[in-house]
Each structure stands twice: as structure tokens, then as C-alpha cells.
Amino acid sequence: MSFTEALPCVCSDQSIHAGDGHQSWRKEKETEMRATKFTLILIIPRVDHQIIDMSRNTAVIFLGIALATLTPATSRHDMREKLEQIHLPFDYIPFSPGGPPRWHEVNVTGNDWEKFVGHDKLDLDIDGNECDGDRRRPSPINLIATAKCRDNHEILTRQPRETDCTFDSLDFTSTPYTLRANFPLDDAQCIRPTIDLPNGYPFRWHAYLIEVHLRSEHLLDGRRYDGELQMYHLGQGDQKRQLAAVSVMLDASAYFDNPKLQMYIDEWQVIANEMQTNCTKRRELSSGERDGMTSRNKSGKDVAGAVHDQDSRQDKERRQLQDEEDEENYGPRRKMFPYDIWPTIYYYRYRGQITTPPCSQIVSWRVLDEPLRISRKQYKQLAHLMTGYIDGDTCENSSAASPRGESYRPVQQMNELYQNVTHCTEEDFTFWMYPPSQQ
């Protein structure tokens, strides 16, 4: 007995026999198997040139060795492999192996989401994959108020100061599925922006990252907007393993570009241009060391040891006296960066998930109820950046966005047993009023 050829095996109730009939059957089945996504190769022994009978009831192939060989069938499969190499085994392409309906099958080990966003030293409350539909607090959802707002003030930001992080402090990155701007993880380089959430949150939340999705992930009373700008924040104290997110809807109906958003778009465009240039050089040289760029820090400076702004007792007394004299001039505070892009202070509030795998239920959402108007040109540029993502290792397009540049998780069914949505409006609070010295 000796090993011979490898035969495509399609088992049925009908046995496989040797002879001329078998030869024609084999050719027919080989043709059918080529049209399928994969081929199962069975290497089986031959005894006296007679092929062993196999059927559905056969439990053992004598002295056989079975090997399964997967053959890529589509370019989507190729893209899937690229995503796995960079630890992003999911995409936004409908009906693909890594599409949203299959996110619950993504193998999430450890705090992979933190690796996705470029930080692996955090300790968020992430425990496995929670992307299946049977969850207490799913996200995103259609935001319709189900409870009365109990917040007693707007989302507060502190007074700007010279040591604050600025636009130049952001580290811009491009990923297969989103465009992102990261803040420093500590206050060594600059003092990070913070927000004070009302009603039950005693600690401030530090700005963590900003990312863009097309189209919007949340719906406002049934309406999906053209995009969504999400600002994630890290908690402190008892909330150090939680996230707070403030979302701004993007409405591409303006006649003119939004200048503040364009600053972000320009930086993401620089990344795309540099990557394209580097890949072009690599193709021309056909050798050499990789010099691709997928991230960009505008400042390029390492400003360590930033000093916190602490006022002397004399300054505090002077300001207190001035405030008492200028009580008539109390007014709202100018929003510090990056919150100066917010179009309103009113929002929907609920508890939910991260909207990408592992979909951990650790986010306190505030979704502003008024969109930021941008131009159609800006929307198209964002979509082009989404679909044009180039892998830095292969110099091939590896975008996980849909062909139209869309990168949103489909809306989830709200869980009324564990979730409620409140809509805070001008009937609940107005601008927080500060004395002149604190505006």
C-alpha cells in the first residue's frame, strides 16, 4: 500500500467506486469544487489500485491523513487577512466575514481596544467580546427621551491656561476603520483638557481621543446624520476604568467649510499624502527600508514638566474682591480646546457601549442634540480618506470602511429594562455663569 494522489472529497449517501464512472465523476466534482470558496483535500491510501469506499456513515478513513486548505475566493478575504495582521479583525462591509453582524465572533483577548487606539498601558474594564445583541446597555441606539433630565448644569470645562494641551499637541493617526486624534496619556507634555459631567460624577474626565465615523452611529429621533465626531474621556478615581464620550453629529449641508473641522481634516490628509509618497518611493526603488508614516504629531516637541497653574493666596483674594465688585458682569465661560467646536450645550444622555469590538459596556454617552454643519466637500474628503487607507507594510489599500466610506455600527435595539435616555434642554438648565475673572 502506498500514498498516491489527493482527491477532492464530497461525501454523500452514494459510495465512490473505481473505474471509468469514477473518473468522469471525479472530473465533474473537481469542476464544482473550484467554484466554491474552499477545497477540502483528502489524502487517502490506495490498496491494489482500488479506492476505498467512503460514505456519510463512514467514521474512519483507514490510515488516512486529512488536510483542509482554504483558498481565498475574494479580495474581501485578502483584506480580512491584512486586518488580522494589524490586530483589527473586523470591518464595516455588509455581509463580509468581519462585518458588524459577525463582530461577536471576533477573538478579543486582553484589552485589544486599547491596542487599537494605540495605547496598551491602560486598565479599562474590558472583559472579552460583548458585541452580541443580548446586552444590557447596547450602543449605538436611536435616541428618544424616555425619562426626565435630572442634570442641573451643562458639561463644564475649566478655564483655559497657557500650559494646556493645544491642537499642536494632538497625535493624528489613520486606521483602517476610522480617523483619530490622540491626546497625551499624562500631563507631562501639557495639561490635558477635562470635562465635569453633572449629576453623580465627582471627578473630572481627561480627554483621551477624538475619532470620526461616517455616517453617524447614533440616530436623533430617527434621523441619521452624515457623520459623528466622538470625543472619548478617561475617568479618575472610582471611574478610572470607565469612559465618557461626547458626540457631535456632522451635517454636510453647509455652503462653506467649517474651519475648525478643516484643521483636523488637513492633518489626516497630510498622513495620507505622506504614506502615498513613501509607497511610491518604495515602488520606484523596489528596495530599501520602510519609511511609512501612519501617525503625525504636529508639534514634534517634548515639552516635559509642565507646571500646573496655581494661584497665590494674594491672587485669589484679589480675584474674589474683583468678583464681588463685578457681580453684574457674570457670564458664560469660553470653551477651552477641543470643546470650542461644540455647537450647543444640550444633549441626550444614556449608558452604553464602545461602538467597536470588544463593545464593552463602560461608556457614559452625551450626544449633543444640535449638529455641527460642514460642507459637502469636507464630507467627501473624509470619505475619501476612509476608503483610501493604505497599509504601511504592503502599500495596498486595506480600508475596513464600506465602499462609500461609511464606518458606523448599525443601530442596536435599546434595552428598556437597563437603559433610559434623557434629553437635557434649555428647560433644564442654561449656561453656567462665571465671574469675569473666570470666564
Short mmCIF file of C-alpha atoms in Angstrom, two decimals:
data_model
loop_
_atom_site.label_atom_id
_atom_site.label_comp_id
_atom_site.label_asym_id
_atom_site.label_seq_id
_atom_site.Cartn_x
_atom_site.Cartn_y
_atom_site.Cartn_z
CA MET A 1 0.00 0.00 0.00
CA SER A 2 1.32 3.45 -0.89
CA PHE A 3 0.07 7.01 -0.75
CA THR A 4 -0.95 8.40 -4.09
CA GLU A 5 -2.97 11.29 -5.33
CA ALA A 6 -5.07 13.79 -3.36
CA LEU A 7 -8.76 13.67 -4.25
CA PRO A 8 -11.42 16.32 -3.65
CA CYS A 9 -13.95 14.64 -1.36
CA VAL A 10 -17.68 15.35 -1.41
CA CYS A 11 -19.25 12.70 0.78
CA SER A 12 -22.79 11.51 0.11
CA ASP A 13 -25.01 8.52 0.70
CA GLN A 14 -23.74 7.14 -2.57
CA SER A 15 -20.38 5.33 -2.38
CA ILE A 16 -17.45 6.27 -4.56
CA HIS A 17 -16.29 3.45 -6.82
CA ALA A 18 -13.28 2.99 -9.05
CA GLY A 19 -13.49 2.67 -12.79
CA ASP A 20 -14.48 4.81 -15.73
CA GLY A 21 -17.58 6.07 -13.94
CA HIS A 22 -15.42 7.25 -11.11
CA GLN A 23 -13.07 9.12 -13.46
CA SER A 24 -15.91 11.12 -15.01
CA TRP A 25 -17.45 11.70 -11.56
CA ARG A 26 -14.16 12.97 -10.24
CA LYS A 27 -13.71 15.46 -13.07
CA GLU A 28 -17.22 16.76 -12.56
CA LYS A 29 -16.74 17.19 -8.82
CA GLU A 30 -13.36 18.85 -9.25
CA THR A 31 -15.00 21.42 -11.51
CA GLU A 32 -17.70 22.05 -8.91
CA MET A 33 -15.19 22.40 -6.10
CA ARG A 34 -13.16 25.02 -7.98
CA ALA A 35 -16.19 27.27 -7.94
CA THR A 36 -16.51 27.09 -4.15
CA LYS A 37 -14.70 29.25 -1.59
CA PHE A 38 -12.53 26.39 -0.30
CA THR A 39 -11.37 22.92 -1.22
CA LEU A 40 -11.14 20.05 1.23
CA ILE A 41 -8.20 17.89 0.26
CA LEU A 42 -8.20 14.29 1.47
CA ILE A 43 -5.01 12.34 1.08
CA ILE A 44 -6.05 8.67 1.22
CA PRO A 45 -4.28 5.39 0.59
CA ARG A 46 -4.85 3.13 -2.39
CA VAL A 47 -4.93 -0.64 -1.94
CA ASP A 48 -4.25 -2.63 -5.12
CA HIS A 49 -5.30 0.41 -7.15
CA GLN A 50 -8.76 0.27 -5.60
CA ILE A 51 -10.08 3.42 -3.96
CA ILE A 52 -11.59 2.86 -0.54
CA ASP A 53 -15.37 3.38 -0.41
CA MET A 54 -16.48 6.42 1.59
CA SER A 55 -19.99 7.41 2.63
CA ARG A 56 -21.76 9.64 5.13
CA ASN A 57 -21.79 6.76 7.59
CA THR A 58 -18.05 6.17 7.31
CA ALA A 59 -16.44 7.19 10.60
CA VAL A 60 -12.83 6.35 9.92
CA ILE A 61 -10.66 6.57 6.82
CA PHE A 62 -8.08 3.81 7.21
CA LEU A 63 -4.55 5.17 7.59
CA GLY A 64 -5.79 8.44 6.04
CA ILE A 65 -4.47 11.93 6.58
CA ALA A 66 -6.98 14.77 6.17
CA LEU A 67 -5.78 18.24 5.37
CA ALA A 68 -8.01 21.29 4.88
CA THR A 69 -6.71 24.00 2.61
CA LEU A 70 -8.54 27.29 2.46
CA THR A 71 -8.30 29.06 -0.88
CA PRO A 72 -9.01 32.80 -0.97
CA ALA A 73 -12.03 33.47 -3.13
CA THR A 74 -12.42 37.22 -2.98
CA SER A 75 -10.47 40.39 -2.33
CA ARG A 76 -12.51 40.79 0.87
CA HIS A 77 -10.78 37.71 2.25
CA ASP A 78 -7.41 39.23 1.41
CA MET A 79 -8.43 42.40 3.23
CA ARG A 80 -9.57 40.31 6.20
CA GLU A 81 -6.09 38.78 6.49
CA LYS A 82 -4.49 42.22 6.41
CA LEU A 83 -6.78 43.43 9.19
CA GLU A 84 -5.83 40.46 11.33
CA GLN A 85 -2.15 41.26 10.85
CA ILE A 86 -2.66 44.70 12.34
CA HIS A 87 -4.97 43.38 15.07
CA LEU A 88 -8.19 44.79 13.63
CA PRO A 89 -10.17 41.67 12.70
CA PHE A 90 -13.39 43.47 11.80
CA ASP A 91 -14.77 45.82 9.17
CA TYR A 92 -17.87 47.76 8.16
CA ILE A 93 -18.52 45.95 4.89
CA PRO A 94 -22.01 44.37 4.86
CA PHE A 95 -22.07 40.57 4.61
CA SER A 96 -18.27 40.26 4.84
CA PRO A 97 -16.72 37.72 7.27
CA GLY A 98 -15.72 40.60 9.54
CA GLY A 99 -18.84 42.74 9.11
CA PRO A 100 -20.97 44.06 12.01
CA PRO A 101 -23.30 41.01 12.16
CA ARG A 102 -20.20 38.86 12.85
CA TRP A 103 -18.46 41.13 15.37
CA HIS A 104 -19.48 38.84 18.22
CA GLU A 105 -17.17 36.19 16.70
CA VAL A 106 -14.08 38.43 16.83
CA ASN A 107 -11.42 36.92 19.06
CA VAL A 108 -10.80 39.61 21.66
CA THR A 109 -8.08 38.82 24.15
CA GLY A 110 -6.97 41.22 26.83
CA ASN A 111 -7.61 44.90 26.27
CA ASP A 112 -7.39 44.83 22.50
CA TRP A 113 -9.44 48.01 22.14
CA GLU A 114 -6.67 49.90 23.89
CA LYS A 115 -4.18 48.45 21.39
CA PHE A 116 -6.50 49.51 18.56
CA VAL A 117 -6.27 53.11 19.70
CA GLY A 118 -2.52 52.96 20.19
CA HIS A 119 -2.35 52.65 23.98
CA ASP A 120 -1.67 49.37 25.79
CA LYS A 121 -0.94 50.68 29.28
CA LEU A 122 -4.49 51.43 30.36
CA ASP A 123 -6.70 49.40 32.66
CA LEU A 124 -10.20 49.82 31.27
CA ASP A 125 -12.94 47.46 32.39
CA ILE A 126 -12.76 45.28 29.27
CA ASP A 127 -13.57 41.61 29.66
CA GLY A 128 -13.96 39.67 26.44
CA ASN A 129 -16.22 40.26 23.46
CA GLU A 130 -19.58 41.87 24.24
CA CYS A 131 -20.74 42.58 20.69
CA ASP A 132 -23.63 40.11 20.66
CA GLY A 133 -27.13 41.58 20.65
CA ASP A 134 -28.14 40.24 24.08
CA ARG A 135 -26.62 43.01 26.21
CA ARG A 136 -27.94 45.27 28.95
CA ARG A 137 -26.60 48.53 27.54
CA PRO A 138 -26.08 48.36 23.76
CA SER A 139 -24.72 51.18 21.56
CA PRO A 140 -25.41 52.97 19.32
CA ILE A 141 -29.17 53.44 19.64
CA ASN A 142 -31.94 55.66 18.35
CA LEU A 143 -32.07 58.48 20.89
CA ILE A 144 -35.61 59.27 22.00
CA ALA A 145 -36.14 60.58 25.52
CA THR A 146 -37.66 58.01 27.88
CA ALA A 147 -37.01 59.81 31.19
CA LYS A 148 -36.79 63.33 32.56
CA CYS A 149 -33.42 65.07 32.56
CA ARG A 150 -32.08 65.45 36.09
CA ASP A 151 -28.82 67.18 35.21
CA ASN A 152 -28.56 70.63 36.76
CA HIS A 153 -25.81 72.17 34.65
CA GLU A 154 -24.06 71.93 31.31
CA ILE A 155 -20.90 69.90 30.68
CA LEU A 156 -18.38 72.17 32.37
CA THR A 157 -14.85 72.83 31.12
CA ARG A 158 -12.16 74.54 33.13
CA GLN A 159 -10.71 77.93 32.44
CA PRO A 160 -8.05 77.90 29.65
CA ARG A 161 -4.44 78.45 30.67
CA GLU A 162 -1.08 78.66 28.94
CA THR A 163 0.07 75.16 29.89
CA ASP A 164 -2.98 73.46 28.35
CA CYS A 165 -2.70 70.99 25.50
CA THR A 166 -3.48 72.62 22.19
CA PHE A 167 -4.21 71.45 18.67
CA ASP A 168 -0.44 71.09 18.13
CA SER A 169 -0.31 68.54 20.99
CA LEU A 170 -2.52 66.01 19.19
CA ASP A 171 -1.09 62.86 17.65
CA PHE A 172 -3.03 62.25 14.43
CA THR A 173 -3.41 58.68 13.20
CA SER A 174 -5.17 56.92 10.36
CA THR A 175 -6.55 53.41 10.86
CA PRO A 176 -8.41 51.01 8.55
CA TYR A 177 -11.73 51.94 10.07
CA THR A 178 -11.54 55.49 11.42
CA LEU A 179 -9.61 58.76 11.57
CA ARG A 180 -8.29 59.58 15.01
CA ALA A 181 -6.52 62.25 17.04
CA ASN A 182 -4.95 61.18 20.35
CA PHE A 183 -4.23 63.28 23.41
CA PRO A 184 -1.19 62.63 25.65
CA LEU A 185 -1.77 59.96 28.31
CA ASP A 186 -0.47 62.20 31.10
CA ASP A 187 0.17 65.85 31.88
CA ALA A 188 3.95 65.78 31.38
CA GLN A 189 3.85 67.38 27.94
CA CYS A 190 0.86 69.62 28.59
CA ILE A 191 -2.21 69.79 30.78
CA ARG A 192 -4.94 67.69 29.18
CA PRO A 193 -8.44 69.09 28.63
CA THR A 194 -11.03 67.92 31.15
CA ILE A 195 -14.80 67.96 31.49
CA ASP A 196 -17.06 67.97 34.54
CA LEU A 197 -20.17 65.85 33.97
CA PRO A 198 -23.24 66.76 36.02
CA ASN A 199 -25.28 64.59 38.35
CA GLY A 200 -23.32 61.99 40.20
CA TYR A 201 -19.78 62.24 38.81
CA PRO A 202 -17.46 63.77 41.42
CA PHE A 203 -14.31 63.52 39.29
CA ARG A 204 -13.20 65.26 36.14
CA TRP A 205 -12.71 63.25 32.96
CA HIS A 206 -9.49 63.62 30.93
CA ALA A 207 -9.63 63.92 27.14
CA TYR A 208 -8.38 60.66 25.61
CA LEU A 209 -9.02 60.68 21.86
CA ILE A 210 -11.20 62.08 19.08
CA GLU A 211 -12.39 59.97 16.16
CA VAL A 212 -14.71 60.35 13.18
CA HIS A 213 -17.35 57.96 11.84
CA LEU A 214 -19.28 58.23 8.59
CA ARG A 215 -22.25 58.24 8.72
CA SER A 216 -23.43 58.90 12.26
CA GLU A 217 -23.66 55.91 14.59
CA HIS A 218 -26.41 57.33 16.80
CA LEU A 219 -29.79 58.42 15.49
CA LEU A 220 -31.51 61.52 16.88
CA ASP A 221 -35.21 60.79 16.98
CA GLY A 222 -34.92 58.54 13.93
CA ARG A 223 -32.54 60.70 11.89
CA ARG A 224 -29.09 59.53 10.89
CA TYR A 225 -26.66 62.37 10.17
CA ASP A 226 -23.76 62.40 7.72
CA GLY A 227 -21.10 61.79 10.35
CA GLU A 228 -20.28 61.68 14.04
CA LEU A 229 -17.31 63.20 15.87
CA GLN A 230 -16.75 61.26 19.10
CA MET A 231 -14.65 62.60 21.97
CA TYR A 232 -13.64 59.90 24.47
CA HIS A 233 -12.52 60.71 28.01
CA LEU A 234 -10.82 58.66 30.73
CA GLY A 235 -12.26 58.58 34.22
CA GLN A 236 -10.48 59.06 37.54
CA GLY A 237 -10.92 57.61 40.99
CA ASP A 238 -13.86 55.21 41.07
CA GLN A 239 -14.41 55.78 37.35
CA LYS A 240 -10.81 55.14 36.24
CA ARG A 241 -11.84 52.00 34.32
CA GLN A 242 -14.74 53.76 32.59
CA LEU A 243 -15.10 56.08 29.60
CA ALA A 244 -17.21 59.18 28.98
CA ALA A 245 -17.96 60.12 25.38
CA VAL A 246 -19.33 63.36 23.97
CA SER A 247 -20.60 63.02 20.39
CA VAL A 248 -21.17 65.76 17.84
CA MET A 249 -23.33 64.99 14.81
CA LEU A 250 -21.99 66.21 11.45
CA ASP A 251 -24.47 67.67 8.96
CA ALA A 252 -22.98 68.12 5.48
CA SER A 253 -25.39 70.83 4.36
CA ALA A 254 -23.33 74.00 4.79
CA TYR A 255 -22.27 76.10 1.80
CA PHE A 256 -18.87 76.82 3.32
CA ASP A 257 -16.23 74.69 5.02
CA ASN A 258 -16.18 74.51 8.79
CA PRO A 259 -12.75 75.99 9.62
CA LYS A 260 -12.27 74.16 12.93
CA LEU A 261 -13.06 70.75 11.48
CA GLN A 262 -10.92 71.51 8.44
CA MET A 263 -7.88 71.76 10.71
CA TYR A 264 -8.38 68.10 11.63
CA ILE A 265 -9.06 67.06 8.04
CA ASP A 266 -5.87 68.78 6.86
CA GLU A 267 -3.76 66.78 9.31
CA TRP A 268 -5.34 63.46 8.29
CA GLN A 269 -4.75 64.43 4.67
CA VAL A 270 -1.07 65.03 5.42
CA ILE A 271 -0.82 61.47 6.78
CA ALA A 272 -2.47 60.05 3.66
CA ASN A 273 -0.23 62.09 1.34
CA GLU A 274 2.95 61.11 3.16
CA MET A 275 2.01 57.43 3.09
CA GLN A 276 1.24 57.61 -0.61
CA THR A 277 4.55 59.35 -1.29
CA ASN A 278 6.51 56.82 0.74
CA CYS A 279 4.84 53.90 -1.01
CA THR A 280 5.54 55.46 -4.39
CA LYS A 281 9.22 55.76 -3.48
CA ARG A 282 9.27 52.16 -2.34
CA ARG A 283 7.81 51.00 -5.62
CA GLU A 284 10.34 53.05 -7.55
CA LEU A 285 13.31 51.82 -5.58
CA SER A 286 11.88 48.30 -5.18
CA SER A 287 14.10 48.00 -2.13
CA GLY A 288 15.13 49.93 0.93
CA GLU A 289 13.92 50.40 4.42
CA ARG A 290 10.28 51.13 5.19
CA ASP A 291 9.69 54.80 5.91
CA GLY A 292 5.89 54.91 6.04
CA MET A 293 4.01 57.19 8.37
CA THR A 294 0.67 56.35 9.91
CA SER A 295 0.76 58.91 12.69
CA ARG A 296 1.68 62.53 12.98
CA ASN A 297 2.37 64.78 15.95
CA LYS A 298 2.21 68.37 14.82
CA SER A 299 4.42 69.85 17.49
CA GLY A 300 7.29 67.39 17.33
CA LYS A 301 8.36 68.79 20.69
CA ASP A 302 8.82 67.07 24.02
CA VAL A 303 7.75 69.68 26.49
CA ALA A 304 8.25 67.89 29.79
CA GLY A 305 7.41 69.01 33.26
CA ALA A 306 4.54 71.33 32.52
CA VAL A 307 3.73 73.31 35.64
CA HIS A 308 0.15 73.36 36.90
CA ASP A 309 -1.37 76.80 37.22
CA GLN A 310 -1.58 77.51 40.93
CA ASP A 311 -2.58 80.93 42.13
CA SER A 312 -1.08 82.51 45.18
CA ARG A 313 -3.28 83.38 48.13
CA GLN A 314 -2.93 87.05 47.29
CA ASP A 315 -4.13 86.49 43.74
CA LYS A 316 -7.16 84.53 44.98
CA GLU A 317 -8.10 87.27 47.42
CA ARG A 318 -7.70 89.89 44.72
CA ARG A 319 -9.88 87.93 42.30
CA GLN A 320 -12.51 87.30 44.96
CA LEU A 321 -12.69 91.03 45.67
CA GLN A 322 -12.93 91.79 41.96
CA ASP A 323 -15.69 89.20 41.52
CA GLU A 324 -17.74 90.75 44.32
CA GLU A 325 -17.44 94.13 42.63
CA ASP A 326 -18.38 92.75 39.18
CA GLU A 327 -21.35 90.54 40.06
CA GLU A 328 -23.37 92.33 37.41
CA ASN A 329 -20.96 91.09 34.74
CA TYR A 330 -21.34 87.34 35.36
CA GLY A 331 -21.48 85.36 32.11
CA PRO A 332 -20.72 82.02 30.40
CA ARG A 333 -17.19 80.71 30.12
CA ARG A 334 -15.41 80.42 26.80
CA LYS A 335 -14.98 76.72 25.98
CA MET A 336 -11.40 75.53 26.01
CA PHE A 337 -9.90 73.41 23.23
CA PRO A 338 -11.18 71.00 21.87
CA TYR A 339 -14.67 71.76 23.16
CA ASP A 340 -14.83 75.05 21.31
CA ILE A 341 -16.17 73.05 18.35
CA TRP A 342 -19.39 72.12 20.17
CA PRO A 343 -22.44 73.72 18.51
CA THR A 344 -24.62 73.53 21.66
CA ILE A 345 -24.56 72.71 25.37
CA TYR A 346 -27.66 70.47 25.27
CA TYR A 347 -27.55 66.73 24.79
CA TYR A 348 -29.04 63.26 25.06
CA ARG A 349 -27.64 61.12 27.85
CA TYR A 350 -27.52 57.35 28.39
CA ARG A 351 -25.24 54.47 29.40
CA GLY A 352 -23.91 52.19 26.67
CA GLN A 353 -21.04 50.51 24.87
CA ILE A 354 -17.89 51.19 22.91
CA THR A 355 -19.16 51.01 19.33
CA THR A 356 -16.31 48.81 18.04
CA PRO A 357 -15.14 45.39 19.25
CA PRO A 358 -14.93 44.43 22.05
CA CYS A 359 -18.10 46.57 22.57
CA SER A 360 -17.50 46.88 26.33
CA GLN A 361 -20.37 48.39 28.32
CA ILE A 362 -18.30 51.07 30.02
CA VAL A 363 -19.33 54.32 28.31
CA SER A 364 -21.39 57.20 29.64
CA TRP A 365 -22.68 58.87 26.46
CA ARG A 366 -23.56 62.53 25.91
CA VAL A 367 -24.75 63.13 22.34
CA LEU A 368 -25.26 66.80 21.51
CA ASP A 369 -28.74 67.47 20.14
CA GLU A 370 -27.63 70.02 17.51
CA PRO A 371 -25.31 69.05 14.64
CA LEU A 372 -22.14 70.73 13.51
CA ARG A 373 -22.67 71.93 9.95
CA ILE A 374 -19.89 71.11 7.50
CA SER A 375 -19.66 71.38 3.73
CA ARG A 376 -20.31 68.59 1.27
CA LYS A 377 -16.71 68.97 0.12
CA GLN A 378 -15.48 68.23 3.62
CA TYR A 379 -17.70 65.17 3.85
CA LYS A 380 -16.35 63.83 0.55
CA GLN A 381 -12.79 64.44 1.67
CA LEU A 382 -13.42 62.48 4.89
CA ALA A 383 -14.99 59.63 2.91
CA HIS A 384 -12.03 59.59 0.52
CA LEU A 385 -9.62 59.38 3.46
CA MET A 386 -11.66 56.49 4.91
CA THR A 387 -11.71 54.43 1.72
CA GLY A 388 -8.14 55.31 0.75
CA TYR A 389 -6.38 53.88 3.81
CA ILE A 390 -3.06 52.28 2.79
CA ASP A 391 -1.37 49.53 4.79
CA GLY A 392 2.08 50.71 5.79
CA ASP A 393 3.66 47.28 5.31
CA THR A 394 2.17 46.24 1.98
CA CYS A 395 1.35 49.64 0.47
CA GLU A 396 -2.02 48.20 -0.53
CA ASN A 397 -5.48 49.56 0.19
CA SER A 398 -6.70 47.96 3.44
CA SER A 399 -9.66 50.13 4.34
CA ALA A 400 -12.28 48.49 6.57
CA ALA A 401 -14.88 51.11 5.62
CA SER A 402 -17.65 50.34 3.20
CA PRO A 403 -17.11 51.24 -0.47
CA ARG A 404 -18.86 54.56 0.23
CA GLY A 405 -16.56 55.39 3.14
CA GLU A 406 -19.11 54.51 5.82
CA SER A 407 -17.84 53.29 9.18
CA TYR A 408 -20.77 53.08 11.57
CA ARG A 409 -22.12 50.22 13.63
CA PRO A 410 -25.79 49.54 12.83
CA VAL A 411 -28.23 50.88 15.39
CA GLN A 412 -28.93 48.47 18.25
CA GLN A 413 -32.20 47.76 20.00
CA MET A 414 -32.43 49.77 23.21
CA ASN A 415 -32.82 47.65 26.36
CA GLU A 416 -35.61 49.40 28.26
CA LEU A 417 -35.01 47.29 31.37
CA TYR A 418 -31.49 48.63 31.89
CA GLN A 419 -31.29 51.76 29.74
CA ASN A 420 -33.07 55.08 29.77
CA VAL A 421 -32.45 58.13 27.63
CA THR A 422 -32.79 61.66 28.93
CA HIS A 423 -32.84 64.79 26.79
CA CYS A 424 -31.50 67.86 28.57
CA THR A 425 -32.67 71.15 27.06
CA GLU A 426 -32.88 74.83 27.99
CA GLU A 427 -35.85 73.96 30.19
CA ASP A 428 -33.48 72.05 32.49
CA PHE A 429 -30.51 74.44 32.70
CA THR A 430 -28.80 77.29 30.90
CA PHE A 431 -25.21 78.44 30.58
CA TRP A 432 -23.23 78.24 33.81
CA MET A 433 -22.44 81.80 34.83
CA TYR A 434 -18.94 82.78 35.92
CA PRO A 435 -17.45 85.99 37.32
CA PRO A 436 -15.34 87.99 34.85
CA SER A 437 -12.03 86.67 36.17
CA GLN A 438 -13.11 83.07 35.48
CA GLN A 439 -14.72 83.49 32.08
#
